[in-house]
Amino acid sequence: MPVKKFIFHFSMKEIIGYIREHFKETNKPVLILTTALTAMLIWLNYANALEERLTTNEDLLWSAFTGHYFISFFAFFLPYLFYVVVERKSFFQNKLFLLLLVVAPAIFSLKMSLNPRLFFSANGDWNNYWNQVNYWPSLFIIVLAIVFLLWWMLDRNNQPLYGVTTKNLKCQPYILMLLIMIPLIAAASTQPDFLHTYPKLKSVLHIEGDIKFKWWHKLIFELSYGSDFFSIELFFRGFLILAFIKYAGRAAILPMACFYCTIHFGKPLGECISSYFGGMLLGIVVYNTKSIYGGLMVHLGIAWLMEIGGYIGNAASS
């Protein structure tokens, strides 16, 4: 067997081994309860507009933050509670764990509710475009700063910044995962709800004016959009796994996956459902490799493939 083929085969076998070990070791009642909780949250959102109702409720103080926090905390806290009840885990006896449990949803709720606006142009459409280009990197810097501060105070002597390391990174399995996703994304790019959402340049900006985007406008937009996935991977797979495993071990994966699913409310239903299982898979990989870069490669690669699918699908249907 050629050396490259051997390394590729070994890497995939290693990741499959991680997944098998995880499901062998995971408490099955907790897995069922967390999956049921996730399904209930998805149903409440898509059948009853849960996120929209909470984040636009004028009776709530700073409803955008408060609504997101309520959903995030509920999704993050209950799976840990399931472990406490079913397995008699002692997470809640640790004050630092409780502090992080409360703070973690607040960090991402802050990200979800902030919308910094600057003046870039007298033209409303161009001003909207440049503000959106500024939006994702700005929020990435905010999340990075908060997570870095927590790491500096709590874990700088124990590990690199929550998964920001290439020490155990093997690229071949993640490339295969992306190749597997291509036909699935191609099929999705024929669906109306997908084409309504992607590419983000159309669905996020809602520009109806006469401005014409050149190729570099689209490139800048996509690079800005890509920066959002750095903050997502650093927060969900880095912080929510690697800052919590010293208290919870493998049990940190399910709460992260449930929480992660809730940030996909508003996206196509299939994407939201798959995010729970995808988040779990990436969490398993990070738990074992202690690196977020493999998950980032997959997540960012899929995001950009979906963007390409959106551009091609909308061009074909127009």
PDB file of C-alpha atoms in Angstrom:
ATOM      1  CA  MET A   1       0.000   0.000   0.000  1.00  0.00           C
ATOM      2  CA  PRO A   2       1.464   3.442  -0.960  1.00  0.00           C
ATOM      3  CA  VAL A   3       2.511   5.613   1.987  1.00  0.00           C
ATOM      4  CA  LYS A   4      -0.077   8.372   1.282  1.00  0.00           C
ATOM      5  CA  LYS A   5      -2.896   5.842   0.920  1.00  0.00           C
ATOM      6  CA  PHE A   6      -1.814   4.128   4.131  1.00  0.00           C
ATOM      7  CA  ILE A   7      -1.788   7.439   6.062  1.00  0.00           C
ATOM      8  CA  PHE A   8      -5.221   8.349   4.661  1.00  0.00           C
ATOM      9  CA  HIS A   9      -6.680   4.943   5.553  1.00  0.00           C
ATOM     10  CA  PHE A  10      -5.167   5.073   9.030  1.00  0.00           C
ATOM     11  CA  SER A  11      -6.501   8.577   9.667  1.00  0.00           C
ATOM     12  CA  MET A  12     -10.069   7.629   8.708  1.00  0.00           C
ATOM     13  CA  LYS A  13      -9.849   4.454  10.758  1.00  0.00           C
ATOM     14  CA  GLU A  14      -8.698   6.541  13.700  1.00  0.00           C
ATOM     15  CA  ILE A  15     -11.665   8.932  13.455  1.00  0.00           C
ATOM     16  CA  ILE A  16     -14.130   6.051  13.049  1.00  0.00           C
ATOM     17  CA  GLY A  17     -12.540   4.593  16.179  1.00  0.00           C
ATOM     18  CA  TYR A  18     -13.177   7.860  18.024  1.00  0.00           C
ATOM     19  CA  ILE A  19     -16.851   7.735  17.046  1.00  0.00           C
ATOM     20  CA  ARG A  20     -17.280   4.086  18.034  1.00  0.00           C
ATOM     21  CA  GLU A  21     -15.602   4.663  21.376  1.00  0.00           C
ATOM     22  CA  HIS A  22     -17.764   7.689  22.051  1.00  0.00           C
ATOM     23  CA  PHE A  23     -21.063   5.883  21.469  1.00  0.00           C
ATOM     24  CA  LYS A  24     -19.812   2.890  23.408  1.00  0.00           C
ATOM     25  CA  GLU A  25     -18.941   5.073  26.408  1.00  0.00           C
ATOM     26  CA  THR A  26     -21.839   7.538  26.203  1.00  0.00           C
ATOM     27  CA  ASN A  27     -24.764   6.988  28.537  1.00  0.00           C
ATOM     28  CA  LYS A  28     -27.606   5.898  26.231  1.00  0.00           C
ATOM     29  CA  PRO A  29     -30.513   7.311  28.304  1.00  0.00           C
ATOM     30  CA  VAL A  30     -28.754  10.704  28.384  1.00  0.00           C
ATOM     31  CA  LEU A  31     -28.161  10.499  24.635  1.00  0.00           C
ATOM     32  CA  ILE A  32     -31.866   9.760  24.077  1.00  0.00           C
ATOM     33  CA  LEU A  33     -32.982  12.533  26.435  1.00  0.00           C
ATOM     34  CA  THR A  34     -30.656  15.097  24.823  1.00  0.00           C
ATOM     35  CA  THR A  35     -31.752  14.105  21.327  1.00  0.00           C
ATOM     36  CA  ALA A  36     -35.398  14.381  22.404  1.00  0.00           C
ATOM     37  CA  LEU A  37     -34.686  17.800  23.940  1.00  0.00           C
ATOM     38  CA  THR A  38     -33.061  18.938  20.703  1.00  0.00           C
ATOM     39  CA  ALA A  39     -36.007  17.656  18.676  1.00  0.00           C
ATOM     40  CA  MET A  40     -38.427  19.473  20.983  1.00  0.00           C
ATOM     41  CA  LEU A  41     -36.515  22.754  20.618  1.00  0.00           C
ATOM     42  CA  ILE A  42     -36.467  22.361  16.832  1.00  0.00           C
ATOM     43  CA  TRP A  43     -40.226  21.710  16.806  1.00  0.00           C
ATOM     44  CA  LEU A  44     -40.908  24.704  19.079  1.00  0.00           C
ATOM     45  CA  ASN A  45     -38.900  26.920  16.770  1.00  0.00           C
ATOM     46  CA  TYR A  46     -40.099  25.759  13.358  1.00  0.00           C
ATOM     47  CA  ALA A  47     -43.719  25.167  14.349  1.00  0.00           C
ATOM     48  CA  ASN A  48     -44.120  27.998  16.854  1.00  0.00           C
ATOM     49  CA  ALA A  49     -41.396  30.548  15.971  1.00  0.00           C
ATOM     50  CA  LEU A  50     -39.672  30.157  19.353  1.00  0.00           C
ATOM     51  CA  GLU A  51     -36.573  32.203  18.535  1.00  0.00           C
ATOM     52  CA  GLU A  52     -38.480  34.990  16.796  1.00  0.00           C
ATOM     53  CA  ARG A  53     -41.013  35.269  19.622  1.00  0.00           C
ATOM     54  CA  LEU A  54     -38.356  35.487  22.317  1.00  0.00           C
ATOM     55  CA  THR A  55     -35.834  37.720  20.561  1.00  0.00           C
ATOM     56  CA  THR A  56     -38.472  40.277  19.495  1.00  0.00           C
ATOM     57  CA  ASN A  57     -40.505  40.271  22.720  1.00  0.00           C
ATOM     58  CA  GLU A  58     -40.768  43.916  23.815  1.00  0.00           C
ATOM     59  CA  ASP A  59     -41.578  42.859  27.371  1.00  0.00           C
ATOM     60  CA  LEU A  60     -38.049  41.436  27.799  1.00  0.00           C
ATOM     61  CA  LEU A  61     -35.100  43.670  28.703  1.00  0.00           C
ATOM     62  CA  TRP A  62     -32.794  43.706  25.640  1.00  0.00           C
ATOM     63  CA  SER A  63     -34.923  41.002  24.053  1.00  0.00           C
ATOM     64  CA  ALA A  64     -32.356  40.094  21.384  1.00  0.00           C
ATOM     65  CA  PHE A  65     -29.867  39.078  24.090  1.00  0.00           C
ATOM     66  CA  THR A  66     -32.356  37.786  26.655  1.00  0.00           C
ATOM     67  CA  GLY A  67     -34.239  35.637  24.150  1.00  0.00           C
ATOM     68  CA  HIS A  68     -31.087  34.068  22.774  1.00  0.00           C
ATOM     69  CA  TYR A  69     -29.767  33.517  26.287  1.00  0.00           C
ATOM     70  CA  PHE A  70     -32.935  31.752  27.393  1.00  0.00           C
ATOM     71  CA  ILE A  71     -32.754  29.314  24.462  1.00  0.00           C
ATOM     72  CA  SER A  72     -28.986  28.815  24.734  1.00  0.00           C
ATOM     73  CA  PHE A  73     -28.955  28.254  28.469  1.00  0.00           C
ATOM     74  CA  PHE A  74     -31.901  25.850  28.310  1.00  0.00           C
ATOM     75  CA  ALA A  75     -30.181  23.823  25.546  1.00  0.00           C
ATOM     76  CA  PHE A  76     -26.795  23.833  27.313  1.00  0.00           C
ATOM     77  CA  PHE A  77     -27.873  23.320  30.923  1.00  0.00           C
ATOM     78  CA  LEU A  78     -30.440  20.513  30.577  1.00  0.00           C
ATOM     79  CA  PRO A  79     -28.095  17.888  29.030  1.00  0.00           C
ATOM     80  CA  TYR A  80     -25.734  18.418  31.956  1.00  0.00           C
ATOM     81  CA  LEU A  81     -28.724  18.078  34.289  1.00  0.00           C
ATOM     82  CA  PHE A  82     -29.581  14.780  32.564  1.00  0.00           C
ATOM     83  CA  TYR A  83     -26.094  13.502  33.427  1.00  0.00           C
ATOM     84  CA  VAL A  84     -26.505  14.620  37.044  1.00  0.00           C
ATOM     85  CA  VAL A  85     -29.872  12.868  37.383  1.00  0.00           C
ATOM     86  CA  VAL A  86     -29.132   9.709  35.387  1.00  0.00           C
ATOM     87  CA  GLU A  87     -25.455   9.129  36.188  1.00  0.00           C
ATOM     88  CA  ARG A  88     -25.248  10.988  39.505  1.00  0.00           C
ATOM     89  CA  LYS A  89     -22.503  13.219  38.130  1.00  0.00           C
ATOM     90  CA  SER A  90     -21.216  15.900  40.499  1.00  0.00           C
ATOM     91  CA  PHE A  91     -20.703  18.754  37.990  1.00  0.00           C
ATOM     92  CA  PHE A  92     -22.859  21.204  39.909  1.00  0.00           C
ATOM     93  CA  GLN A  93     -20.783  20.922  43.070  1.00  0.00           C
ATOM     94  CA  ASN A  94     -17.941  22.777  41.372  1.00  0.00           C
ATOM     95  CA  LYS A  95     -18.440  26.555  41.569  1.00  0.00           C
ATOM     96  CA  LEU A  96     -16.141  27.294  38.650  1.00  0.00           C
ATOM     97  CA  PHE A  97     -18.061  24.858  36.463  1.00  0.00           C
ATOM     98  CA  LEU A  98     -21.333  26.560  37.437  1.00  0.00           C
ATOM     99  CA  LEU A  99     -19.847  29.949  36.600  1.00  0.00           C
ATOM    100  CA  LEU A 100     -18.764  28.757  33.141  1.00  0.00           C
ATOM    101  CA  LEU A 101     -22.158  27.117  32.633  1.00  0.00           C
ATOM    102  CA  VAL A 102     -23.830  30.495  33.129  1.00  0.00           C
ATOM    103  CA  VAL A 103     -21.227  32.559  31.254  1.00  0.00           C
ATOM    104  CA  ALA A 104     -20.941  30.381  28.136  1.00  0.00           C
ATOM    105  CA  PRO A 105     -24.485  31.015  26.791  1.00  0.00           C
ATOM    106  CA  ALA A 106     -24.048  34.720  27.569  1.00  0.00           C
ATOM    107  CA  ILE A 107     -20.972  34.951  25.335  1.00  0.00           C
ATOM    108  CA  PHE A 108     -22.736  33.615  22.273  1.00  0.00           C
ATOM    109  CA  SER A 109     -25.979  35.425  23.052  1.00  0.00           C
ATOM    110  CA  LEU A 110     -23.955  38.633  23.042  1.00  0.00           C
ATOM    111  CA  LYS A 111     -22.558  37.701  19.638  1.00  0.00           C
ATOM    112  CA  MET A 112     -26.057  36.935  18.310  1.00  0.00           C
ATOM    113  CA  SER A 113     -27.554  40.196  19.585  1.00  0.00           C
ATOM    114  CA  LEU A 114     -24.860  42.738  18.679  1.00  0.00           C
ATOM    115  CA  ASN A 115     -25.099  44.552  15.372  1.00  0.00           C
ATOM    116  CA  PRO A 116     -22.388  47.229  15.136  1.00  0.00           C
ATOM    117  CA  ARG A 117     -23.253  49.790  12.473  1.00  0.00           C
ATOM    118  CA  LEU A 118     -20.803  52.274  10.967  1.00  0.00           C
ATOM    119  CA  PHE A 119     -21.142  54.867   8.227  1.00  0.00           C
ATOM    120  CA  PHE A 120     -19.352  53.711   5.079  1.00  0.00           C
ATOM    121  CA  SER A 121     -21.349  55.247   2.252  1.00  0.00           C
ATOM    122  CA  ALA A 122     -24.205  57.645   1.562  1.00  0.00           C
ATOM    123  CA  ASN A 123     -25.635  54.952  -0.717  1.00  0.00           C
ATOM    124  CA  GLY A 124     -27.836  52.769   1.488  1.00  0.00           C
ATOM    125  CA  ASP A 125     -27.114  49.553  -0.390  1.00  0.00           C
ATOM    126  CA  TRP A 126     -23.344  50.028  -0.333  1.00  0.00           C
ATOM    127  CA  ASN A 127     -23.497  51.074   3.316  1.00  0.00           C
ATOM    128  CA  ASN A 128     -25.407  47.882   4.068  1.00  0.00           C
ATOM    129  CA  TYR A 129     -22.844  45.816   2.153  1.00  0.00           C
ATOM    130  CA  TRP A 130     -19.793  47.250   3.951  1.00  0.00           C
ATOM    131  CA  ASN A 131     -21.475  46.989   7.335  1.00  0.00           C
ATOM    132  CA  GLN A 132     -22.140  43.316   6.677  1.00  0.00           C
ATOM    133  CA  VAL A 133     -18.526  42.815   5.625  1.00  0.00           C
ATOM    134  CA  ASN A 134     -17.499  44.463   8.898  1.00  0.00           C
ATOM    135  CA  TYR A 135     -20.059  42.520  10.979  1.00  0.00           C
ATOM    136  CA  TRP A 136     -18.606  38.995  11.070  1.00  0.00           C
ATOM    137  CA  PRO A 137     -14.937  39.891  11.700  1.00  0.00           C
ATOM    138  CA  SER A 138     -15.970  42.358  14.431  1.00  0.00           C
ATOM    139  CA  LEU A 139     -17.959  39.692  16.271  1.00  0.00           C
ATOM    140  CA  PHE A 140     -15.120  37.203  15.817  1.00  0.00           C
ATOM    141  CA  ILE A 141     -12.765  39.636  17.555  1.00  0.00           C
ATOM    142  CA  ILE A 142     -15.232  40.070  20.425  1.00  0.00           C
ATOM    143  CA  VAL A 143     -15.679  36.305  20.917  1.00  0.00           C
ATOM    144  CA  LEU A 144     -11.930  35.725  20.586  1.00  0.00           C
ATOM    145  CA  ALA A 145     -11.175  38.397  23.187  1.00  0.00           C
ATOM    146  CA  ILE A 146     -13.616  36.951  25.752  1.00  0.00           C
ATOM    147  CA  VAL A 147     -12.546  33.340  25.195  1.00  0.00           C
ATOM    148  CA  PHE A 148      -8.863  34.353  25.303  1.00  0.00           C
ATOM    149  CA  LEU A 149      -9.440  36.158  28.611  1.00  0.00           C
ATOM    150  CA  LEU A 150     -11.117  33.080  30.112  1.00  0.00           C
ATOM    151  CA  TRP A 151      -8.320  30.844  28.820  1.00  0.00           C
ATOM    152  CA  TRP A 152      -5.675  33.211  30.224  1.00  0.00           C
ATOM    153  CA  MET A 153      -7.302  33.200  33.656  1.00  0.00           C
ATOM    154  CA  LEU A 154      -8.187  29.502  33.824  1.00  0.00           C
ATOM    155  CA  ASP A 155      -6.205  27.325  31.423  1.00  0.00           C
ATOM    156  CA  ARG A 156      -3.116  29.019  30.002  1.00  0.00           C
ATOM    157  CA  ASN A 157      -0.827  26.694  31.987  1.00  0.00           C
ATOM    158  CA  ASN A 158      -2.780  23.564  31.024  1.00  0.00           C
ATOM    159  CA  GLN A 159      -3.385  23.753  27.269  1.00  0.00           C
ATOM    160  CA  PRO A 160      -3.043  25.929  24.147  1.00  0.00           C
ATOM    161  CA  LEU A 161      -5.832  28.398  23.483  1.00  0.00           C
ATOM    162  CA  TYR A 162      -8.803  25.999  23.340  1.00  0.00           C
ATOM    163  CA  GLY A 163      -7.890  23.864  20.343  1.00  0.00           C
ATOM    164  CA  VAL A 164      -5.758  26.403  18.477  1.00  0.00           C
ATOM    165  CA  THR A 165      -3.031  23.868  17.737  1.00  0.00           C
ATOM    166  CA  THR A 166      -1.966  21.710  14.780  1.00  0.00           C
ATOM    167  CA  LYS A 167      -0.244  19.108  16.955  1.00  0.00           C
ATOM    168  CA  ASN A 168      -2.591  16.196  16.177  1.00  0.00           C
ATOM    169  CA  LEU A 169      -4.030  17.505  12.910  1.00  0.00           C
ATOM    170  CA  LYS A 170      -4.304  15.091   9.945  1.00  0.00           C
ATOM    171  CA  CYS A 171      -5.938  16.709   6.940  1.00  0.00           C
ATOM    172  CA  GLN A 172      -6.837  13.669   4.828  1.00  0.00           C
ATOM    173  CA  PRO A 173     -10.017  12.544   6.667  1.00  0.00           C
ATOM    174  CA  TYR A 174     -11.472  16.035   6.560  1.00  0.00           C
ATOM    175  CA  ILE A 175     -10.818  16.318   2.847  1.00  0.00           C
ATOM    176  CA  LEU A 176     -12.727  13.054   2.367  1.00  0.00           C
ATOM    177  CA  MET A 177     -15.630  14.408   4.443  1.00  0.00           C
ATOM    178  CA  LEU A 178     -15.800  17.443   2.160  1.00  0.00           C
ATOM    179  CA  LEU A 179     -15.733  15.259  -0.952  1.00  0.00           C
ATOM    180  CA  ILE A 180     -18.629  13.210   0.456  1.00  0.00           C
ATOM    181  CA  MET A 181     -20.609  16.420   1.015  1.00  0.00           C
ATOM    182  CA  ILE A 182     -20.311  17.669  -2.576  1.00  0.00           C
ATOM    183  CA  PRO A 183     -23.123  15.534  -4.111  1.00  0.00           C
ATOM    184  CA  LEU A 184     -25.356  16.187  -1.079  1.00  0.00           C
ATOM    185  CA  ILE A 185     -24.892  19.944  -1.387  1.00  0.00           C
ATOM    186  CA  ALA A 186     -25.409  19.708  -5.154  1.00  0.00           C
ATOM    187  CA  ALA A 187     -28.759  18.008  -4.531  1.00  0.00           C
ATOM    188  CA  ALA A 188     -29.709  20.581  -1.860  1.00  0.00           C
ATOM    189  CA  SER A 189     -28.892  23.450  -4.223  1.00  0.00           C
ATOM    190  CA  THR A 190     -31.922  22.530  -6.331  1.00  0.00           C
ATOM    191  CA  GLN A 191     -34.327  23.115  -3.433  1.00  0.00           C
ATOM    192  CA  PRO A 192     -36.253  26.424  -3.069  1.00  0.00           C
ATOM    193  CA  ASP A 193     -35.564  26.882   0.665  1.00  0.00           C
ATOM    194  CA  PHE A 194     -31.838  26.361   0.074  1.00  0.00           C
ATOM    195  CA  LEU A 195     -31.769  28.834  -2.802  1.00  0.00           C
ATOM    196  CA  HIS A 196     -33.699  31.325  -0.670  1.00  0.00           C
ATOM    197  CA  THR A 197     -30.934  31.151   1.971  1.00  0.00           C
ATOM    198  CA  TYR A 198     -27.814  30.840  -0.182  1.00  0.00           C
ATOM    199  CA  PRO A 199     -25.702  32.589  -1.244  1.00  0.00           C
ATOM    200  CA  LYS A 200     -25.619  34.799   1.820  1.00  0.00           C
ATOM    201  CA  LEU A 201     -24.812  37.820  -0.321  1.00  0.00           C
ATOM    202  CA  LYS A 202     -28.395  37.742  -1.565  1.00  0.00           C
ATOM    203  CA  SER A 203     -30.302  36.544   1.488  1.00  0.00           C
ATOM    204  CA  VAL A 204     -28.484  38.622   4.118  1.00  0.00           C
ATOM    205  CA  LEU A 205     -28.241  41.929   2.277  1.00  0.00           C
ATOM    206  CA  HIS A 206     -31.655  41.978   0.542  1.00  0.00           C
ATOM    207  CA  ILE A 207     -30.259  44.480  -1.936  1.00  0.00           C
ATOM    208  CA  GLU A 208     -32.732  45.537  -4.568  1.00  0.00           C
ATOM    209  CA  GLY A 209     -30.932  48.641  -5.882  1.00  0.00           C
ATOM    210  CA  ASP A 210     -28.866  49.232  -8.962  1.00  0.00           C
ATOM    211  CA  ILE A 211     -25.436  48.497  -7.493  1.00  0.00           C
ATOM    212  CA  LYS A 212     -23.369  45.895  -9.315  1.00  0.00           C
ATOM    213  CA  PHE A 213     -21.073  43.573  -7.416  1.00  0.00           C
ATOM    214  CA  LYS A 214     -17.694  42.853  -8.986  1.00  0.00           C
ATOM    215  CA  TRP A 215     -15.945  39.545  -8.339  1.00  0.00           C
ATOM    216  CA  TRP A 216     -13.782  41.067  -5.599  1.00  0.00           C
ATOM    217  CA  HIS A 217     -16.851  42.391  -3.772  1.00  0.00           C
ATOM    218  CA  LYS A 218     -18.123  38.814  -3.615  1.00  0.00           C
ATOM    219  CA  LEU A 219     -14.689  37.533  -2.567  1.00  0.00           C
ATOM    220  CA  ILE A 220     -14.428  40.048   0.290  1.00  0.00           C
ATOM    221  CA  PHE A 221     -17.947  39.153   1.397  1.00  0.00           C
ATOM    222  CA  GLU A 222     -17.162  35.415   1.404  1.00  0.00           C
ATOM    223  CA  LEU A 223     -13.906  35.931   3.347  1.00  0.00           C
ATOM    224  CA  SER A 224     -15.811  38.000   5.889  1.00  0.00           C
ATOM    225  CA  TYR A 225     -18.505  35.299   6.080  1.00  0.00           C
ATOM    226  CA  GLY A 226     -15.769  32.702   6.545  1.00  0.00           C
ATOM    227  CA  SER A 227     -14.409  34.535   9.598  1.00  0.00           C
ATOM    228  CA  ASP A 228     -17.656  33.704  11.405  1.00  0.00           C
ATOM    229  CA  PHE A 229     -16.741  30.026  11.329  1.00  0.00           C
ATOM    230  CA  PHE A 230     -13.511  30.718  13.190  1.00  0.00           C
ATOM    231  CA  SER A 231     -15.548  32.171  16.056  1.00  0.00           C
ATOM    232  CA  ILE A 232     -18.025  29.278  15.916  1.00  0.00           C
ATOM    233  CA  GLU A 233     -15.348  26.570  15.996  1.00  0.00           C
ATOM    234  CA  LEU A 234     -13.312  28.364  18.669  1.00  0.00           C
ATOM    235  CA  PHE A 235     -16.394  28.775  20.846  1.00  0.00           C
ATOM    236  CA  PHE A 236     -18.296  25.516  20.336  1.00  0.00           C
ATOM    237  CA  ARG A 237     -15.569  22.959  19.661  1.00  0.00           C
ATOM    238  CA  GLY A 238     -12.781  24.805  21.447  1.00  0.00           C
ATOM    239  CA  PHE A 239     -14.243  26.509  24.500  1.00  0.00           C
ATOM    240  CA  LEU A 240     -17.362  24.372  25.122  1.00  0.00           C
ATOM    241  CA  ILE A 241     -15.382  21.126  24.799  1.00  0.00           C
ATOM    242  CA  LEU A 242     -11.825  21.826  25.945  1.00  0.00           C
ATOM    243  CA  ALA A 243     -12.677  24.214  28.800  1.00  0.00           C
ATOM    244  CA  PHE A 244     -15.319  21.808  30.132  1.00  0.00           C
ATOM    245  CA  ILE A 245     -13.684  18.382  29.804  1.00  0.00           C
ATOM    246  CA  LYS A 246     -11.677  18.818  33.004  1.00  0.00           C
ATOM    247  CA  TYR A 247     -15.027  18.936  34.829  1.00  0.00           C
ATOM    248  CA  ALA A 248     -17.219  16.749  32.607  1.00  0.00           C
ATOM    249  CA  GLY A 249     -14.930  14.646  30.406  1.00  0.00           C
ATOM    250  CA  ARG A 250     -16.735  13.110  27.445  1.00  0.00           C
ATOM    251  CA  ALA A 251     -20.044  14.414  28.824  1.00  0.00           C
ATOM    252  CA  ALA A 252     -19.139  17.885  27.467  1.00  0.00           C
ATOM    253  CA  ILE A 253     -20.003  16.787  23.911  1.00  0.00           C
ATOM    254  CA  LEU A 254     -23.798  16.397  24.090  1.00  0.00           C
ATOM    255  CA  PRO A 255     -24.557  19.760  25.760  1.00  0.00           C
ATOM    256  CA  MET A 256     -22.393  21.464  23.145  1.00  0.00           C
ATOM    257  CA  ALA A 257     -24.200  19.690  20.289  1.00  0.00           C
ATOM    258  CA  CYS A 258     -27.645  20.667  21.596  1.00  0.00           C
ATOM    259  CA  PHE A 259     -26.567  24.282  22.127  1.00  0.00           C
ATOM    260  CA  TYR A 260     -24.943  24.312  18.673  1.00  0.00           C
ATOM    261  CA  CYS A 261     -28.164  23.165  17.023  1.00  0.00           C
ATOM    262  CA  THR A 262     -30.064  26.174  18.405  1.00  0.00           C
ATOM    263  CA  ILE A 263     -27.846  28.693  16.598  1.00  0.00           C
ATOM    264  CA  HIS A 264     -29.147  27.226  13.319  1.00  0.00           C
ATOM    265  CA  PHE A 265     -32.731  28.278  13.989  1.00  0.00           C
ATOM    266  CA  GLY A 266     -33.840  30.304  10.998  1.00  0.00           C
ATOM    267  CA  LYS A 267     -31.859  28.179   8.557  1.00  0.00           C
ATOM    268  CA  PRO A 268     -33.456  25.433   6.428  1.00  0.00           C
ATOM    269  CA  LEU A 269     -34.935  22.710   8.650  1.00  0.00           C
ATOM    270  CA  GLY A 270     -32.698  19.971   7.254  1.00  0.00           C
ATOM    271  CA  GLU A 271     -29.600  22.041   7.964  1.00  0.00           C
ATOM    272  CA  CYS A 272     -30.763  22.688  11.520  1.00  0.00           C
ATOM    273  CA  ILE A 273     -31.414  18.993  12.224  1.00  0.00           C
ATOM    274  CA  SER A 274     -28.105  17.900  10.706  1.00  0.00           C
ATOM    275  CA  SER A 275     -26.219  20.504  12.765  1.00  0.00           C
ATOM    276  CA  TYR A 276     -26.960  18.511  15.934  1.00  0.00           C
ATOM    277  CA  PHE A 277     -25.333  15.378  14.564  1.00  0.00           C
ATOM    278  CA  GLY A 278     -22.579  17.330  12.809  1.00  0.00           C
ATOM    279  CA  GLY A 279     -21.819  19.220  16.000  1.00  0.00           C
ATOM    280  CA  MET A 280     -21.644  15.950  17.904  1.00  0.00           C
ATOM    281  CA  LEU A 281     -19.247  14.463  15.329  1.00  0.00           C
ATOM    282  CA  LEU A 282     -16.943  17.489  15.380  1.00  0.00           C
ATOM    283  CA  GLY A 283     -17.078  17.519  19.173  1.00  0.00           C
ATOM    284  CA  ILE A 284     -15.962  13.880  19.271  1.00  0.00           C
ATOM    285  CA  VAL A 285     -13.020  14.671  16.996  1.00  0.00           C
ATOM    286  CA  VAL A 286     -11.925  17.690  19.056  1.00  0.00           C
ATOM    287  CA  TYR A 287     -12.325  15.749  22.297  1.00  0.00           C
ATOM    288  CA  ASN A 288      -9.777  13.251  21.000  1.00  0.00           C
ATOM    289  CA  THR A 289      -7.426  15.448  18.958  1.00  0.00           C
ATOM    290  CA  LYS A 290      -7.574  18.623  21.092  1.00  0.00           C
ATOM    291  CA  SER A 291      -7.456  20.644  17.848  1.00  0.00           C
ATOM    292  CA  ILE A 292     -10.259  22.682  16.252  1.00  0.00           C
ATOM    293  CA  TYR A 293      -8.595  22.956  12.845  1.00  0.00           C
ATOM    294  CA  GLY A 294      -9.986  19.735  11.396  1.00  0.00           C
ATOM    295  CA  GLY A 295     -13.524  20.755  12.289  1.00  0.00           C
ATOM    296  CA  LEU A 296     -12.847  24.238  10.979  1.00  0.00           C
ATOM    297  CA  MET A 297     -11.685  22.776   7.674  1.00  0.00           C
ATOM    298  CA  VAL A 298     -14.913  20.769   7.353  1.00  0.00           C
ATOM    299  CA  HIS A 299     -17.254  23.485   8.614  1.00  0.00           C
ATOM    300  CA  LEU A 300     -15.753  26.277   6.541  1.00  0.00           C
ATOM    301  CA  GLY A 301     -15.420  24.013   3.512  1.00  0.00           C
ATOM    302  CA  ILE A 302     -19.087  23.013   3.692  1.00  0.00           C
ATOM    303  CA  ALA A 303     -20.128  26.649   4.180  1.00  0.00           C
ATOM    304  CA  TRP A 304     -18.251  27.783   1.095  1.00  0.00           C
ATOM    305  CA  LEU A 305     -19.498  24.776  -0.908  1.00  0.00           C
ATOM    306  CA  MET A 306     -23.040  25.796   0.037  1.00  0.00           C
ATOM    307  CA  GLU A 307     -22.283  29.324  -1.100  1.00  0.00           C
ATOM    308  CA  ILE A 308     -21.043  27.996  -4.449  1.00  0.00           C
ATOM    309  CA  GLY A 309     -24.139  25.796  -4.687  1.00  0.00           C
ATOM    310  CA  GLY A 310     -26.308  28.841  -4.002  1.00  0.00           C
ATOM    311  CA  TYR A 311     -24.638  30.916  -6.718  1.00  0.00           C
ATOM    312  CA  ILE A 312     -24.877  28.112  -9.279  1.00  0.00           C
ATOM    313  CA  GLY A 313     -28.431  27.060  -8.283  1.00  0.00           C
ATOM    314  CA  ASN A 314     -29.809  30.592  -8.425  1.00  0.00           C
ATOM    315  CA  ALA A 315     -28.103  31.242 -11.764  1.00  0.00           C
ATOM    316  CA  ALA A 316     -29.584  28.053 -13.197  1.00  0.00           C
ATOM    317  CA  SER A 317     -33.098  28.850 -11.958  1.00  0.00           C
ATOM    318  CA  SER A 318     -33.132  32.472 -13.139  1.00  0.00           C
TER     319      SER A 318
END
